[in-house]
Amino acid sequence: MIDSIKDKLYSSGIDATTIKDMIEKADGARKFAYTPYSGFKVGAGLLAYDSDNKPAIITGCNIENAAYSPGNCAERTAVFKAVSEGYRDFRAIAIIAGKGKIADSYTSPCGVCRQVLREFVDPNNFYVIMAKNTEDYKVMTLEELFPMSFGPDNLK
Ligand code: THU
């Protein structure tokens, strides 16, 4: 992890224990990925806060489909689950993925998922944690991954 980002992430109140928890929960969700076509299993753990500022980690996995295009990514599954449960305040997402039993690559969210995340967050204060495991991960802000994005403010 780049140190400046690490400092920013920690000073935003997301500590090492929370990050570990997010990655572990993402990895737990990854086991439920339904991927008969790609075999690429993805898990996501979205850090969300309720109206009392109580944190929760909402998980998601990718869910493929015989008609291909209706398939959904793990990140969007997590966001849609969270929003449908009343959460809209999101601070970070952990992503863990790979074809084997053990995740083996740093996986960044696809363009569609970046846009879906962007709807609910301040891109400069939302962290994407791309993990191989709880010890080995990269962190970038959504702004770094998705600069000059189109969002709700553009329609005001
Ligand atoms: N996928 C995700 O779930 N998240 C990503 O960040 C990248 C791609 C899924 C979609 C599809 O089920 C499989 O991975 C291969 O693209």
mmCIF file of C-alpha atoms and ligand atoms in Angstrom:
data_model
loop_
_atom_site.group_PDB
_atom_site.id
_atom_site.type_symbol
_atom_site.label_atom_id
_atom_site.label_comp_id
_atom_site.label_asym_id
_atom_site.label_seq_id
_atom_site.Cartn_x
_atom_site.Cartn_y
_atom_site.Cartn_z
ATOM 1 C CA MET A 1 0.000 0.000 0.000
ATOM 2 C CA ILE A 2 1.244 3.484 -0.848
ATOM 3 C CA ASP A 3 2.061 5.164 2.501
ATOM 4 C CA SER A 4 0.288 8.459 1.808
ATOM 5 C CA ILE A 5 -2.915 6.578 1.016
ATOM 6 C CA LYS A 6 -2.437 4.392 4.085
ATOM 7 C CA ASP A 7 -2.184 7.505 6.290
ATOM 8 C CA LYS A 8 -5.262 8.982 4.633
ATOM 9 C CA LEU A 9 -7.164 5.728 5.047
ATOM 10 C CA TYR A 10 -6.237 5.385 8.729
ATOM 11 C CA SER A 11 -6.940 9.046 9.483
ATOM 12 C CA SER A 12 -10.385 8.622 7.943
ATOM 13 C CA GLY A 13 -11.082 6.265 10.862
ATOM 14 C CA ILE A 14 -10.697 2.955 9.046
ATOM 15 C CA ASP A 15 -8.161 1.022 11.097
ATOM 16 C CA ALA A 16 -6.190 -2.161 10.400
ATOM 17 C CA THR A 17 -8.690 -4.343 12.293
ATOM 18 C CA THR A 18 -11.586 -3.034 10.202
ATOM 19 C CA ILE A 19 -9.642 -3.620 6.992
ATOM 20 C CA LYS A 20 -8.849 -7.206 8.063
ATOM 21 C CA ASP A 21 -12.506 -7.781 8.911
ATOM 22 C CA MET A 22 -13.613 -6.387 5.538
ATOM 23 C CA ILE A 23 -11.192 -8.631 3.637
ATOM 24 C CA GLU A 24 -12.178 -11.718 5.667
ATOM 25 C CA LYS A 25 -15.873 -11.046 5.097
ATOM 26 C CA ALA A 26 -15.260 -10.436 1.370
ATOM 27 C CA ASP A 27 -13.415 -13.752 1.203
ATOM 28 C CA GLY A 28 -16.326 -15.454 2.979
ATOM 29 C CA ALA A 29 -18.754 -14.080 0.373
ATOM 30 C CA ARG A 30 -16.404 -15.139 -2.430
ATOM 31 C CA LYS A 31 -17.158 -18.763 -1.530
ATOM 32 C CA PHE A 32 -20.768 -18.173 -2.630
ATOM 33 C CA ALA A 33 -19.809 -16.761 -6.056
ATOM 34 C CA TYR A 34 -21.862 -18.377 -8.824
ATOM 35 C CA THR A 35 -19.439 -18.560 -11.737
ATOM 36 C CA PRO A 36 -20.130 -21.541 -14.044
ATOM 37 C CA TYR A 37 -18.938 -19.560 -17.097
ATOM 38 C CA SER A 38 -15.813 -17.670 -16.052
ATOM 39 C CA GLY A 39 -14.748 -19.600 -12.971
ATOM 40 C CA PHE A 40 -13.489 -16.239 -11.655
ATOM 41 C CA LYS A 41 -14.809 -15.902 -8.126
ATOM 42 C CA VAL A 42 -15.079 -12.456 -6.559
ATOM 43 C CA GLY A 43 -16.081 -11.390 -3.063
ATOM 44 C CA ALA A 44 -16.696 -7.860 -1.814
ATOM 45 C CA GLY A 45 -17.068 -6.331 1.643
ATOM 46 C CA LEU A 46 -18.581 -2.848 1.706
ATOM 47 C CA LEU A 47 -18.057 -0.688 4.805
ATOM 48 C CA ALA A 48 -21.342 1.097 5.431
ATOM 49 C CA TYR A 49 -22.668 3.265 8.253
ATOM 50 C CA ASP A 50 -26.270 3.531 9.410
ATOM 51 C CA SER A 51 -28.048 6.711 10.557
ATOM 52 C CA ASP A 52 -26.547 6.275 14.069
ATOM 53 C CA ASN A 53 -23.075 6.047 12.487
ATOM 54 C CA LYS A 54 -22.868 2.366 13.421
ATOM 55 C CA PRO A 55 -20.637 0.485 10.952
ATOM 56 C CA ALA A 56 -21.574 -2.699 9.113
ATOM 57 C CA ILE A 57 -19.833 -4.738 6.458
ATOM 58 C CA ILE A 58 -22.234 -5.716 3.693
ATOM 59 C CA THR A 59 -20.950 -8.507 1.489
ATOM 60 C CA GLY A 60 -21.506 -9.511 -2.116
ATOM 61 C CA CYS A 61 -20.338 -12.081 -4.646
ATOM 62 C CA ASN A 62 -20.530 -12.236 -8.437
ATOM 63 C CA ILE A 63 -23.518 -14.051 -9.887
ATOM 64 C CA GLU A 64 -23.281 -15.169 -13.523
ATOM 65 C CA ASN A 65 -26.046 -16.109 -15.939
ATOM 66 C CA ALA A 66 -26.447 -18.405 -18.963
ATOM 67 C CA ALA A 67 -27.463 -15.348 -21.016
ATOM 68 C CA TYR A 68 -24.159 -13.697 -19.891
ATOM 69 C CA SER A 69 -25.138 -10.005 -19.752
ATOM 70 C CA PRO A 70 -27.524 -10.305 -16.771
ATOM 71 C CA GLY A 71 -24.592 -11.401 -14.597
ATOM 72 C CA ASN A 72 -23.720 -9.160 -11.660
ATOM 73 C CA CYS A 73 -20.355 -8.287 -10.125
ATOM 74 C CA ALA A 74 -19.601 -8.796 -6.437
ATOM 75 C CA GLU A 75 -19.241 -5.049 -5.829
ATOM 76 C CA ARG A 76 -22.649 -4.209 -7.268
ATOM 77 C CA THR A 77 -24.242 -7.089 -5.366
ATOM 78 C CA ALA A 78 -22.863 -5.562 -2.150
ATOM 79 C CA VAL A 79 -23.994 -2.019 -3.025
ATOM 80 C CA PHE A 80 -27.477 -3.120 -4.051
ATOM 81 C CA LYS A 81 -27.865 -5.282 -0.959
ATOM 82 C CA ALA A 82 -26.738 -2.380 1.236
ATOM 83 C CA VAL A 83 -29.006 0.232 -0.361
ATOM 84 C CA SER A 84 -31.969 -2.142 -0.165
ATOM 85 C CA GLU A 85 -31.272 -2.544 3.568
ATOM 86 C CA GLY A 86 -31.266 1.232 4.169
ATOM 87 C CA TYR A 87 -27.534 2.014 3.928
ATOM 88 C CA ARG A 88 -26.228 4.846 1.751
ATOM 89 C CA ASP A 89 -23.172 6.029 3.656
ATOM 90 C CA PHE A 90 -20.265 4.035 2.262
ATOM 91 C CA ARG A 91 -16.590 4.617 3.128
ATOM 92 C CA ALA A 92 -14.655 1.705 1.620
ATOM 93 C CA ILE A 93 -14.924 -1.605 -0.201
ATOM 94 C CA ALA A 94 -12.641 -4.643 -0.048
ATOM 95 C CA ILE A 95 -12.417 -6.875 -3.115
ATOM 96 C CA ILE A 96 -10.821 -10.311 -3.290
ATOM 97 C CA ALA A 97 -10.829 -12.540 -6.364
ATOM 98 C CA GLY A 98 -9.272 -15.383 -8.299
ATOM 99 C CA LYS A 99 -9.985 -18.606 -10.137
ATOM 100 C CA GLY A 100 -8.625 -20.929 -7.510
ATOM 101 C CA LYS A 101 -9.534 -21.696 -3.920
ATOM 102 C CA ILE A 102 -7.150 -18.968 -2.804
ATOM 103 C CA ALA A 103 -7.429 -15.461 -4.246
ATOM 104 C CA ASP A 104 -4.302 -14.693 -6.233
ATOM 105 C CA SER A 105 -4.673 -11.295 -7.881
ATOM 106 C CA TYR A 106 -5.393 -7.683 -7.007
ATOM 107 C CA THR A 107 -8.782 -7.070 -8.620
ATOM 108 C CA SER A 108 -10.102 -3.584 -9.267
ATOM 109 C CA PRO A 109 -13.792 -2.851 -9.859
ATOM 110 C CA CYS A 110 -15.061 -2.803 -13.446
ATOM 111 C CA GLY A 111 -16.256 0.450 -14.992
ATOM 112 C CA VAL A 112 -19.913 -0.231 -14.295
ATOM 113 C CA CYS A 113 -19.217 -0.920 -10.607
ATOM 114 C CA ARG A 114 -17.100 2.263 -10.348
ATOM 115 C CA GLN A 115 -20.083 4.225 -11.655
ATOM 116 C CA VAL A 116 -22.496 2.489 -9.262
ATOM 117 C CA LEU A 117 -20.217 3.199 -6.279
ATOM 118 C CA ARG A 118 -19.765 6.779 -7.407
ATOM 119 C CA GLU A 119 -23.510 7.437 -7.060
ATOM 120 C CA PHE A 120 -23.318 7.207 -3.270
ATOM 121 C CA VAL A 121 -19.821 8.380 -2.306
ATOM 122 C CA ASP A 122 -17.402 11.255 -2.342
ATOM 123 C CA PRO A 123 -14.759 9.749 -4.674
ATOM 124 C CA ASN A 124 -11.924 11.459 -2.748
ATOM 125 C CA ASN A 125 -13.041 9.878 0.510
ATOM 126 C CA PHE A 126 -13.929 6.408 -0.615
ATOM 127 C CA TYR A 127 -11.258 3.709 -0.508
ATOM 128 C CA VAL A 128 -11.020 0.656 -2.729
ATOM 129 C CA ILE A 129 -9.025 -2.130 -1.058
ATOM 130 C CA MET A 130 -7.827 -4.671 -3.620
ATOM 131 C CA ALA A 131 -6.702 -7.698 -1.643
ATOM 132 C CA LYS A 132 -4.860 -10.941 -2.236
ATOM 133 C CA ASN A 133 -5.270 -11.739 1.466
ATOM 134 C CA THR A 134 -5.540 -9.910 4.784
ATOM 135 C CA GLU A 135 -1.823 -9.024 4.719
ATOM 136 C CA ASP A 136 -1.361 -8.187 1.057
ATOM 137 C CA TYR A 137 -3.535 -5.475 -0.478
ATOM 138 C CA LYS A 138 -3.434 -2.275 -2.507
ATOM 139 C CA VAL A 139 -5.554 0.764 -1.696
ATOM 140 C CA MET A 140 -6.689 3.543 -4.021
ATOM 141 C CA THR A 141 -9.380 6.169 -3.702
ATOM 142 C CA LEU A 142 -12.308 5.970 -6.094
ATOM 143 C CA GLU A 143 -11.144 9.345 -7.471
ATOM 144 C CA GLU A 144 -7.808 7.779 -8.457
ATOM 145 C CA LEU A 145 -9.530 4.833 -10.120
ATOM 146 C CA PHE A 146 -12.314 6.855 -11.715
ATOM 147 C CA PRO A 147 -11.318 10.491 -12.279
ATOM 148 C CA MET A 148 -13.637 13.200 -13.656
ATOM 149 C CA SER A 149 -16.618 10.973 -13.093
ATOM 150 C CA PHE A 150 -20.207 11.819 -13.871
ATOM 151 C CA GLY A 151 -22.404 11.914 -10.779
ATOM 152 C CA PRO A 152 -25.556 13.222 -9.139
ATOM 153 C CA ASP A 153 -24.194 16.810 -9.008
ATOM 154 C CA ASN A 154 -24.049 16.937 -12.800
ATOM 155 C CA LEU A 155 -27.818 16.716 -12.945
ATOM 156 C CA LYS A 156 -28.495 19.618 -10.558
HETATM 157 N N1 THU B 1 -16.202 -9.490 -11.689
HETATM 158 C C1 THU B 1 -16.558 -9.008 -10.463
HETATM 159 O O1 THU B 1 -17.440 -9.555 -9.796
HETATM 160 N N2 THU B 1 -15.899 -7.934 -10.002
HETATM 161 C C2 THU B 1 -14.819 -7.348 -10.604
HETATM 162 O O2 THU B 1 -14.249 -6.418 -10.054
HETATM 163 C C3 THU B 1 -14.348 -7.854 -11.880
HETATM 164 C C4 THU B 1 -15.199 -8.876 -12.534
HETATM 165 C C5 THU B 1 -16.849 -10.721 -12.174
HETATM 166 C C6 THU B 1 -17.776 -10.583 -13.323
HETATM 167 C C7 THU B 1 -17.742 -11.992 -13.888
HETATM 168 O O3 THU B 1 -18.647 -12.808 -13.154
HETATM 169 C C8 THU B 1 -16.337 -12.481 -13.596
HETATM 170 O O4 THU B 1 -15.854 -11.636 -12.567
HETATM 171 C C9 THU B 1 -15.402 -12.428 -14.795
HETATM 172 O O5 THU B 1 -15.384 -11.167 -15.351
#
